[in-house]
PDB file of C-alpha atoms in Angstrom:
ATOM      1  CA  MET Z 527     -20.052-209.039 189.301  1.00 65.00           C
ATOM      2  CA  SER Z 528     -22.621-209.216 186.500  1.00 76.00           C
ATOM      3  CA  ILE Z 529     -26.372-209.237 186.878  1.00 72.00           C
ATOM      4  CA  ARG Z 530     -28.543-211.594 184.869  1.00 75.00           C
ATOM      5  CA  LEU Z 531     -32.308-211.405 184.582  1.00 72.00           C
ATOM      6  CA  ALA Z 532     -33.484-214.978 184.922  1.00 75.00           C
ATOM      7  CA  LYS Z 533     -37.183-214.534 184.217  1.00 80.00           C
ATOM      8  CA  GLN Z 534     -39.185-211.503 183.228  1.00 82.00           C
ATOM      9  CA  SER Z 535     -42.888-211.788 183.931  1.00 89.00           C
ATOM     10  CA  TYR Z 536     -45.654-209.640 185.348  1.00 94.00           C
ATOM     11  CA  GLY Z 537     -49.376-209.217 184.956  1.00 97.00           C
ATOM     12  CA  LYS Z 538     -52.773-208.063 186.097  1.00 98.00           C
ATOM     13  CA  SER Z 539     -54.908-210.083 188.510  1.00 98.00           C
ATOM     14  CA  SER Z 540     -58.593-210.197 189.309  1.00 98.00           C
ATOM     15  CA  VAL Z 541     -60.015-208.342 186.316  1.00 98.00           C
ATOM     16  CA  ARG Z 542     -63.729-208.692 186.972  1.00 98.00           C
ATOM     17  CA  LEU Z 543     -65.776-209.125 183.809  1.00 98.00           C
ATOM     18  CA  THR Z 544     -69.570-209.392 183.710  1.00 98.00           C
ATOM     19  CA  LYS Z 545     -71.374-209.653 180.398  1.00 97.00           C
ATOM     20  CA  VAL Z 546     -75.077-209.865 179.656  1.00 96.00           C
ATOM     21  CA  THR Z 547     -75.891-211.116 176.161  1.00 95.00           C
ATOM     22  CA  ARG Z 548     -79.423-210.220 175.133  1.00 94.00           C
ATOM     23  CA  PHE Z 549     -81.354-212.484 172.793  1.00 95.00           C
ATOM     24  CA  ASP Z 550     -84.990-211.962 171.756  1.00 95.00           C
ATOM     25  CA  ASP Z 551     -86.232-214.791 173.985  1.00 95.00           C
ATOM     26  CA  ARG Z 552     -83.742-214.647 176.906  1.00 95.00           C
ATOM     27  CA  HIS Z 553     -80.645-213.082 178.394  1.00 96.00           C
ATOM     28  CA  GLU Z 554     -77.424-214.954 179.181  1.00 95.00           C
ATOM     29  CA  LEU Z 555     -75.104-213.912 182.026  1.00 97.00           C
ATOM     30  CA  LYS Z 556     -71.394-214.633 182.437  1.00 97.00           C
ATOM     31  CA  GLU Z 557     -69.117-213.426 185.218  1.00 98.00           C
ATOM     32  CA  PHE Z 558     -65.379-214.036 185.035  1.00 98.00           C
ATOM     33  CA  SER Z 559     -62.392-213.074 187.143  1.00 98.00           C
ATOM     34  CA  VAL Z 560     -59.438-212.944 184.746  1.00 98.00           C
ATOM     35  CA  ASP Z 561     -55.713-213.093 185.597  1.00 98.00           C
ATOM     36  CA  VAL Z 562     -53.175-212.172 182.897  1.00 98.00           C
ATOM     37  CA  ALA Z 563     -49.457-212.984 183.172  1.00 98.00           C
ATOM     38  CA  LEU Z 564     -47.002-212.097 180.415  1.00 98.00           C
ATOM     39  CA  GLU Z 565     -43.448-213.391 179.960  1.00 96.00           C
ATOM     40  CA  GLY Z 566     -40.932-212.050 177.510  1.00 94.00           C
ATOM     41  CA  ASP Z 567     -38.120-209.639 176.877  1.00 91.00           C
ATOM     42  CA  PHE Z 568     -38.695-206.632 179.099  1.00 90.00           C
ATOM     43  CA  SER Z 569     -35.027-206.278 180.031  1.00 86.00           C
ATOM     44  CA  GLU Z 570     -34.772-202.584 179.045  1.00 89.00           C
ATOM     45  CA  SER Z 571     -37.282-201.792 181.758  1.00 89.00           C
ATOM     46  CA  TYR Z 572     -35.100-203.370 184.440  1.00 83.00           C
ATOM     47  CA  LEU Z 573     -31.670-202.459 183.121  1.00 85.00           C
ATOM     48  CA  VAL Z 574     -32.060-198.926 181.746  1.00 90.00           C
ATOM     49  CA  GLY Z 575     -35.497-197.768 182.925  1.00 91.00           C
ATOM     50  CA  ASP Z 576     -37.080-197.847 179.443  1.00 93.00           C
ATOM     51  CA  ASN Z 577     -40.680-199.078 179.706  1.00 93.00           C
ATOM     52  CA  ALA Z 578     -41.449-198.835 175.973  1.00 93.00           C
ATOM     53  CA  ARG Z 579     -41.776-202.622 175.610  1.00 93.00           C
ATOM     54  CA  VAL Z 580     -43.908-203.093 178.719  1.00 95.00           C
ATOM     55  CA  VAL Z 581     -47.605-203.778 178.177  1.00 96.00           C
ATOM     56  CA  ALA Z 582     -49.193-201.685 180.917  1.00 97.00           C
ATOM     57  CA  THR Z 583     -51.419-203.527 183.382  1.00 97.00           C
ATOM     58  CA  ASP Z 584     -54.281-201.134 182.636  1.00 98.00           C
ATOM     59  CA  THR Z 585     -53.862-202.068 178.971  1.00 98.00           C
ATOM     60  CA  MET Z 586     -54.177-205.734 179.966  1.00 98.00           C
ATOM     61  CA  LYS Z 587     -57.393-204.950 181.864  1.00 98.00           C
ATOM     62  CA  ASN Z 588     -58.812-202.881 179.001  1.00 98.00           C
ATOM     63  CA  THR Z 589     -57.893-205.619 176.511  1.00 98.00           C
ATOM     64  CA  VAL Z 590     -59.951-208.108 178.539  1.00 98.00           C
ATOM     65  CA  TYR Z 591     -62.941-205.756 178.319  1.00 98.00           C
ATOM     66  CA  ALA Z 592     -62.437-204.897 174.641  1.00 98.00           C
ATOM     67  CA  LEU Z 593     -62.131-208.516 173.483  1.00 98.00           C
ATOM     68  CA  ALA Z 594     -65.150-209.547 175.579  1.00 98.00           C
ATOM     69  CA  VAL Z 595     -67.390-207.199 173.593  1.00 97.00           C
ATOM     70  CA  ASP Z 596     -67.197-209.352 170.438  1.00 95.00           C
ATOM     71  CA  HIS Z 597     -66.534-212.715 172.107  1.00 96.00           C
ATOM     72  CA  PRO Z 598     -69.568-214.923 172.797  1.00 95.00           C
ATOM     73  CA  LEU Z 599     -68.120-215.926 176.223  1.00 96.00           C
ATOM     74  CA  VAL Z 600     -69.629-219.388 175.933  1.00 93.00           C
ATOM     75  CA  ASP Z 601     -66.852-220.695 178.170  1.00 96.00           C
ATOM     76  CA  GLY Z 602     -63.717-219.435 179.873  1.00 97.00           C
ATOM     77  CA  GLU Z 603     -61.403-221.690 177.888  1.00 98.00           C
ATOM     78  CA  SER Z 604     -62.133-220.195 174.467  1.00 98.00           C
ATOM     79  CA  PHE Z 605     -61.888-216.657 175.851  1.00 98.00           C
ATOM     80  CA  ALA Z 606     -58.577-217.464 177.583  1.00 98.00           C
ATOM     81  CA  LEU Z 607     -57.151-218.846 174.329  1.00 98.00           C
ATOM     82  CA  ASP Z 608     -58.203-215.718 172.423  1.00 98.00           C
ATOM     83  CA  LEU Z 609     -56.719-213.429 175.080  1.00 98.00           C
ATOM     84  CA  ALA Z 610     -53.411-215.309 175.131  1.00 98.00           C
ATOM     85  CA  ALA Z 611     -53.200-215.284 171.329  1.00 98.00           C
ATOM     86  CA  HIS Z 612     -53.931-211.548 171.274  1.00 98.00           C
ATOM     87  CA  PHE Z 613     -51.106-210.669 173.687  1.00 98.00           C
ATOM     88  CA  VAL Z 614     -48.546-212.932 172.002  1.00 98.00           C
ATOM     89  CA  THR Z 615     -49.322-212.059 168.387  1.00 98.00           C
ATOM     90  CA  ARG Z 616     -49.609-208.278 168.881  1.00 97.00           C
ATOM     91  CA  ASN Z 617     -46.555-207.785 171.107  1.00 97.00           C
ATOM     92  CA  ALA Z 618     -43.289-209.112 169.666  1.00 96.00           C
ATOM     93  CA  GLN Z 619     -41.556-208.878 173.063  1.00 95.00           C
ATOM     94  CA  VAL Z 620     -44.127-211.210 174.690  1.00 97.00           C
ATOM     95  CA  SER Z 621     -43.047-214.838 174.432  1.00 96.00           C
ATOM     96  CA  SER Z 622     -45.940-216.340 176.410  1.00 97.00           C
ATOM     97  CA  ALA Z 623     -49.195-215.329 178.025  1.00 98.00           C
ATOM     98  CA  THR Z 624     -50.850-217.248 180.826  1.00 98.00           C
ATOM     99  CA  ILE Z 625     -54.539-216.578 181.350  1.00 98.00           C
ATOM    100  CA  ASN Z 626     -56.423-217.934 184.357  1.00 98.00           C
ATOM    101  CA  ILE Z 627     -60.182-217.522 184.534  1.00 98.00           C
ATOM    102  CA  ALA Z 628     -62.540-218.248 187.420  1.00 98.00           C
ATOM    103  CA  GLU Z 629     -66.203-218.216 186.449  1.00 98.00           C
ATOM    104  CA  THR Z 630     -68.829-217.329 189.034  1.00 97.00           C
ATOM    105  CA  MET Z 631     -71.944-219.389 188.424  1.00 96.00           C
ATOM    106  CA  TRP Z 632     -75.413-217.845 188.088  1.00 96.00           C
ATOM    107  CA  LYS Z 633     -78.777-219.564 187.772  1.00 96.00           C
ATOM    108  CA  ARG Z 634     -82.096-218.320 186.545  1.00 95.00           C
ATOM    109  CA  ILE Z 635     -84.769-217.285 189.034  1.00 96.00           C
ATOM    110  CA  ASP Z 636     -87.665-219.726 189.179  1.00 93.00           C
ATOM    111  CA  GLN Z 637     -90.860-218.023 188.027  1.00 92.00           C
ATOM    112  CA  GLY Z 638     -93.868-220.251 188.619  1.00 92.00           C
ATOM    113  CA  GLY Z 639     -91.981-223.445 187.842  1.00 93.00           C
ATOM    114  CA  ALA Z 640     -90.189-222.056 184.795  1.00 93.00           C
ATOM    115  CA  PRO Z 641     -86.831-220.297 184.509  1.00 92.00           C
ATOM    116  CA  HIS Z 642     -87.109-216.519 184.175  1.00 96.00           C
ATOM    117  CA  ARG Z 643     -85.920-215.153 180.844  1.00 95.00           C
ATOM    118  CA  HIS Z 644     -83.640-212.445 182.204  1.00 94.00           C
ATOM    119  CA  SER Z 645     -83.337-212.609 186.006  1.00 96.00           C
ATOM    120  CA  PHE Z 646     -80.620-214.470 187.882  1.00 96.00           C
ATOM    121  CA  VAL Z 647     -79.529-215.379 191.405  1.00 96.00           C
ATOM    122  CA  SER Z 648     -76.209-216.629 192.692  1.00 94.00           C
ATOM    123  CA  GLY Z 649     -75.425-220.163 191.646  1.00 94.00           C
ATOM    124  CA  GLY Z 650     -73.574-220.803 194.916  1.00 93.00           C
ATOM    125  CA  ALA Z 651     -69.941-220.690 195.960  1.00 95.00           C
ATOM    126  CA  GLU Z 652     -68.778-223.045 193.223  1.00 94.00           C
ATOM    127  CA  LYS Z 653     -66.312-221.638 190.662  1.00 96.00           C
ATOM    128  CA  ARG Z 654     -65.442-222.963 187.240  1.00 97.00           C
ATOM    129  CA  ILE Z 655     -61.693-222.630 186.749  1.00 98.00           C
ATOM    130  CA  CYS Z 656     -59.578-222.676 183.595  1.00 97.00           C
TER     131      CYS Z 656
END
């Protein structure tokens, strides 16, 4: 009887990312929960115990943080595309990367009828998903 690996995928879920971008006149706040799933050829890990081709889940988490430093995080979609491209182009064994992002909404505190420049409160239970 032979064994066949039908699909090889794994990932890291719920990487919480909060970034404050400081401008001279205001601060911007983004909060994401990022899920990373990689598919590809990781057969050596299953068949002979060689994890050399596996991208560690802590590496996935740290990659989210490292790429967020230079990314403007205007929206989840552009960040998800950049993350997916990073994992696929830098790891020959990765054939696809699926990135799911849930954005927690924040709104500015009202300060005498005007939005505060750098203070926020929860924007409610609504999530923006991509």
